[in-house]
Coordinates of C-alpha atoms in Angstrom, one line a residue:
Chain A
S422 CA -22.5 -20.5 67.6
Q423 CA -20.1 -20.9 70.5
Q424 CA -17.5 -23.7 70.3
G425 CA -17.7 -25.0 73.8
E426 CA -20.3 -26.2 76.2
E427 CA -19.5 -26.4 79.8
D428 CA -21.0 -28.7 82.5
P429 CA -22.3 -28.0 85.0
Q430 CA -23.6 -24.5 84.5
A431 CA -23.4 -23.9 88.2
L432 CA -21.6 -25.7 91.0
S433 CA -21.8 -25.1 94.7
I434 CA -19.5 -26.9 97.1
Q435 CA -18.0 -26.6 100.6
E436 CA -14.6 -25.0 101.2
G437 CA -11.9 -27.7 101.1
E438 CA -13.7 -29.9 98.7
N439 CA -12.6 -30.4 95.1
A440 CA -14.4 -28.8 92.2
T441 CA -14.5 -30.4 88.7
M442 CA -15.8 -28.6 85.6
N443 CA -16.1 -30.1 82.2
C444 CA -15.9 -28.6 78.7
S445 CA -16.8 -30.1 75.4
Y446 CA -16.0 -28.6 72.0
K447 CA -16.9 -29.2 68.4
T448 CA -14.0 -28.8 66.0
S449 CA -10.3 -29.7 66.0
I450 CA -8.2 -27.4 68.1
N451 CA -4.7 -26.0 68.4
N452 CA -5.0 -25.5 72.1
L453 CA -7.6 -25.2 74.9
Q454 CA -7.5 -22.6 77.6
W455 CA -9.2 -22.0 80.9
Y456 CA -10.1 -18.6 82.3
R457 CA -11.5 -17.3 85.6
Q458 CA -13.8 -14.3 85.9
N459 CA -14.7 -12.7 89.2
S460 CA -18.0 -10.9 89.4
G461 CA -17.9 -7.6 87.5
R462 CA -14.2 -8.1 86.4
G463 CA -12.2 -9.0 83.4
L464 CA -11.0 -12.6 82.6
V465 CA -7.8 -14.0 84.0
H466 CA -5.9 -16.7 82.1
L467 CA -5.4 -19.8 84.2
I468 CA -3.8 -22.5 82.1
L469 CA -3.3 -23.5 78.4
I470 CA -3.1 -27.1 77.2
R471 CA -2.0 -27.9 73.7
S472 CA -3.7 -30.5 71.5
N473 CA -0.7 -32.9 71.9
E474 CA -0.9 -32.8 75.7
R475 CA -3.1 -34.9 77.9
E476 CA -2.7 -33.3 81.4
K477 CA -1.3 -30.2 82.9
H478 CA -0.9 -28.9 86.4
S479 CA -0.6 -25.4 87.9
G480 CA -0.7 -25.1 91.7
R481 CA -4.1 -26.4 92.8
L482 CA -5.3 -26.6 89.2
R483 CA -5.3 -29.8 87.1
V484 CA -6.5 -29.8 83.5
T485 CA -7.0 -32.8 81.3
L486 CA -7.6 -32.9 77.5
D487 CA -9.1 -35.8 75.5
T488 CA -9.0 -34.9 71.9
S489 CA -10.7 -38.1 70.8
K490 CA -13.8 -37.1 72.8
K491 CA -13.3 -33.4 72.2
S492 CA -13.5 -32.7 75.9
S493 CA -11.5 -31.2 78.8
S494 CA -11.9 -30.9 82.5
L495 CA -10.6 -28.5 85.1
L496 CA -10.1 -29.7 88.6
I497 CA -9.6 -27.3 91.5
T498 CA -8.3 -29.1 94.6
A499 CA -8.8 -28.0 98.2
S500 CA -11.2 -25.2 97.2
R501 CA -11.1 -21.8 99.0
A502 CA -13.7 -19.1 99.3
A503 CA -11.6 -17.0 96.9
D504 CA -12.1 -19.5 94.2
T505 CA -15.7 -18.4 93.9
A506 CA -16.0 -17.1 90.3
S507 CA -17.1 -18.1 86.8
Y508 CA -14.8 -20.4 84.9
F509 CA -14.7 -20.5 81.1
C510 CA -13.0 -22.8 78.7
A511 CA -11.9 -21.4 75.3
T512 CA -10.5 -23.0 72.2
V513 CA -8.2 -21.9 69.5
P514 CA -9.2 -23.8 66.3
L515 CA -6.8 -25.8 64.2
I516 CA -6.8 -23.5 61.2
Q517 CA -3.6 -22.1 59.8
G518 CA -3.1 -18.5 60.8
A519 CA -6.2 -18.4 63.0
Q520 CA -5.8 -17.0 66.5
K521 CA -9.4 -16.5 67.5
L522 CA -10.3 -17.7 70.9
V523 CA -13.8 -19.1 71.1
F524 CA -15.5 -19.3 74.5
G525 CA -18.0 -21.6 76.2
Q526 CA -20.8 -20.3 78.3
G527 CA -19.0 -20.9 81.6
T528 CA -19.5 -22.6 85.0
R529 CA -20.4 -20.5 87.9
L530 CA -18.6 -21.9 91.0
T531 CA -19.6 -21.0 94.5
I532 CA -17.4 -22.1 97.4
N533 CA -19.4 -22.1 100.7
P534 CA -17.3 -21.4 103.9
Chain B
N369 CA 3.5 -2.6 82.2
A370 CA -0.1 -1.4 82.1
G371 CA -1.3 -4.5 80.3
V372 CA -4.6 -4.0 78.3
T373 CA -6.2 -0.6 78.9
Q374 CA -9.8 0.0 77.9
T375 CA -11.6 3.3 77.9
P376 CA -14.2 4.4 78.8
K377 CA -15.2 2.0 81.6
F378 CA -18.9 3.1 81.4
Q379 CA -20.9 4.7 78.5
V380 CA -24.5 5.5 77.8
L381 CA -25.5 6.1 74.2
K382 CA -28.7 7.0 72.5
T383 CA -30.0 4.8 69.7
G384 CA -28.3 5.9 66.5
Q385 CA -25.3 7.5 68.0
S386 CA -21.8 6.3 67.1
M387 CA -18.8 5.9 69.3
T388 CA -15.4 4.3 69.6
L389 CA -14.3 2.0 72.3
Q390 CA -10.5 2.3 72.8
C391 CA -8.1 -0.5 73.5
A392 CA -4.4 -0.3 74.0
Q393 CA -1.8 -2.8 75.1
D394 CA 1.9 -2.2 75.9
M395 CA 3.1 -5.8 75.7
N396 CA 3.9 -5.8 72.0
H397 CA 1.3 -8.5 71.5
E398 CA 0.5 -9.5 67.9
Y399 CA -3.0 -10.8 68.5
M400 CA -5.9 -8.6 69.7
S401 CA -9.6 -9.3 69.9
W402 CA -12.8 -7.7 70.9
Y403 CA -15.6 -9.7 72.7
R404 CA -19.0 -8.9 74.1
Q405 CA -20.5 -10.5 77.1
D406 CA -24.2 -10.5 77.8
P407 CA -25.7 -11.5 81.2
G408 CA -25.3 -15.1 82.0
M409 CA -23.4 -15.9 78.8
G410 CA -19.9 -16.5 77.7
L411 CA -17.9 -14.2 75.5
R412 CA -18.7 -13.8 71.9
L413 CA -16.0 -12.8 69.5
I414 CA -16.7 -9.6 67.5
H415 CA -13.5 -8.9 65.5
Y416 CA -9.9 -10.0 65.9
S417 CA -6.5 -9.0 64.5
V418 CA -3.4 -11.0 63.9
G419 CA -1.1 -8.0 63.4
A420 CA -1.0 -4.4 62.4
G421 CA -3.1 -3.9 59.2
I422 CA -4.8 -7.3 59.5
T423 CA -8.3 -7.8 60.9
D424 CA -11.0 -10.4 60.5
Q425 CA -14.6 -11.0 61.6
G426 CA -15.6 -13.1 64.6
E427 CA -19.1 -14.5 65.4
V428 CA -21.0 -11.3 65.8
P429 CA -19.4 -8.6 63.6
N430 CA -22.5 -6.8 62.4
G431 CA -22.8 -3.2 63.6
Y432 CA -19.1 -2.9 64.5
N433 CA -15.9 -1.9 62.7
V434 CA -12.3 -2.2 63.6
S435 CA -8.9 -1.2 62.4
R436 CA -5.4 -1.9 63.5
S437 CA -3.0 0.8 62.3
T438 CA -0.5 0.1 65.1
T439 CA 0.5 -3.0 67.1
E440 CA -0.6 -1.2 70.3
D441 CA -4.1 0.0 69.5
F442 CA -7.3 -1.8 68.4
P443 CA -10.3 0.5 68.5
L444 CA -13.8 -0.8 68.1
R445 CA -16.3 1.5 66.4
L446 CA -20.1 1.3 66.8
L447 CA -21.5 2.7 63.7
S448 CA -25.1 3.4 64.7
A449 CA -25.8 2.1 68.3
A450 CA -28.8 -0.1 68.9
P451 CA -30.3 -1.4 72.2
S452 CA -29.2 -4.9 71.2
Q453 CA -25.6 -3.6 71.6
T454 CA -26.1 -3.1 75.3
S455 CA -23.4 -5.3 76.7
V456 CA -20.0 -5.5 78.4
Y457 CA -17.2 -5.3 75.9
F458 CA -13.8 -6.8 76.5
C459 CA -10.6 -6.3 74.6
A460 CA -7.8 -8.9 74.9
S461 CA -4.3 -9.4 73.5
S462 CA -1.9 -12.3 73.2
L463 CA 1.5 -13.3 71.8
G464 CA 0.1 -16.6 70.8
G465 CA -0.6 -18.3 74.2
G466 CA -3.0 -17.1 76.9
Y467 CA -4.8 -13.9 76.4
T468 CA -4.6 -10.8 78.7
F469 CA -7.9 -9.1 79.1
G470 CA -8.8 -5.5 79.8
S471 CA -11.2 -4.7 82.6
G472 CA -14.1 -4.0 80.2
T473 CA -16.4 -1.3 79.0
R474 CA -20.0 -1.4 80.2
L475 CA -22.2 0.1 77.4
T476 CA -25.8 0.9 77.6
V477 CA -27.8 2.0 74.6
V478 CA -31.1 3.7 75.3

């Protein structure tokens, strides 16, 4: 079974608004990553947050991690039409030597002009 | 750098046929993985490798084989294709941080 569950499954907002997506996971992790996938394309890595970090920023992206609740959130500020895509969280489990990235089912984000 | 290159981009197989999906990376990444993505779903891990000569199973390994004889290449073999293997397959590689993904192979088994 997949490690992560994302909420909501789909999100539609107006351009310029902020978009927040949530991810919950089941087991202890080494790190958590967020990816974007445009329709029909491969995945693009957005940001990685380690288990000892609580918040990370990259441009208009802000990621938080709460290991006590086993959850993370991705905030996209001042959304643009080009942000329309599916967003996935993925975790690397805290197992020595393991490097397998386990994905959630994703949030489909639509930015309306 | 070409990144992660997957070939072919599209493939149609008949049930029972075998084939190899190719994946190559030129970034000297240790870690490589194969995923499948079915409509409306996230990616499920098929097999992964932490270095040349070392592979391990992911969530859905049945019906697939892998080998890693070089750092650069990580081919995925379908032994006897079944309609349930119709999917989009992604290869990815990493040095230990974020993964770089290929553009995918869309496979249809009829």
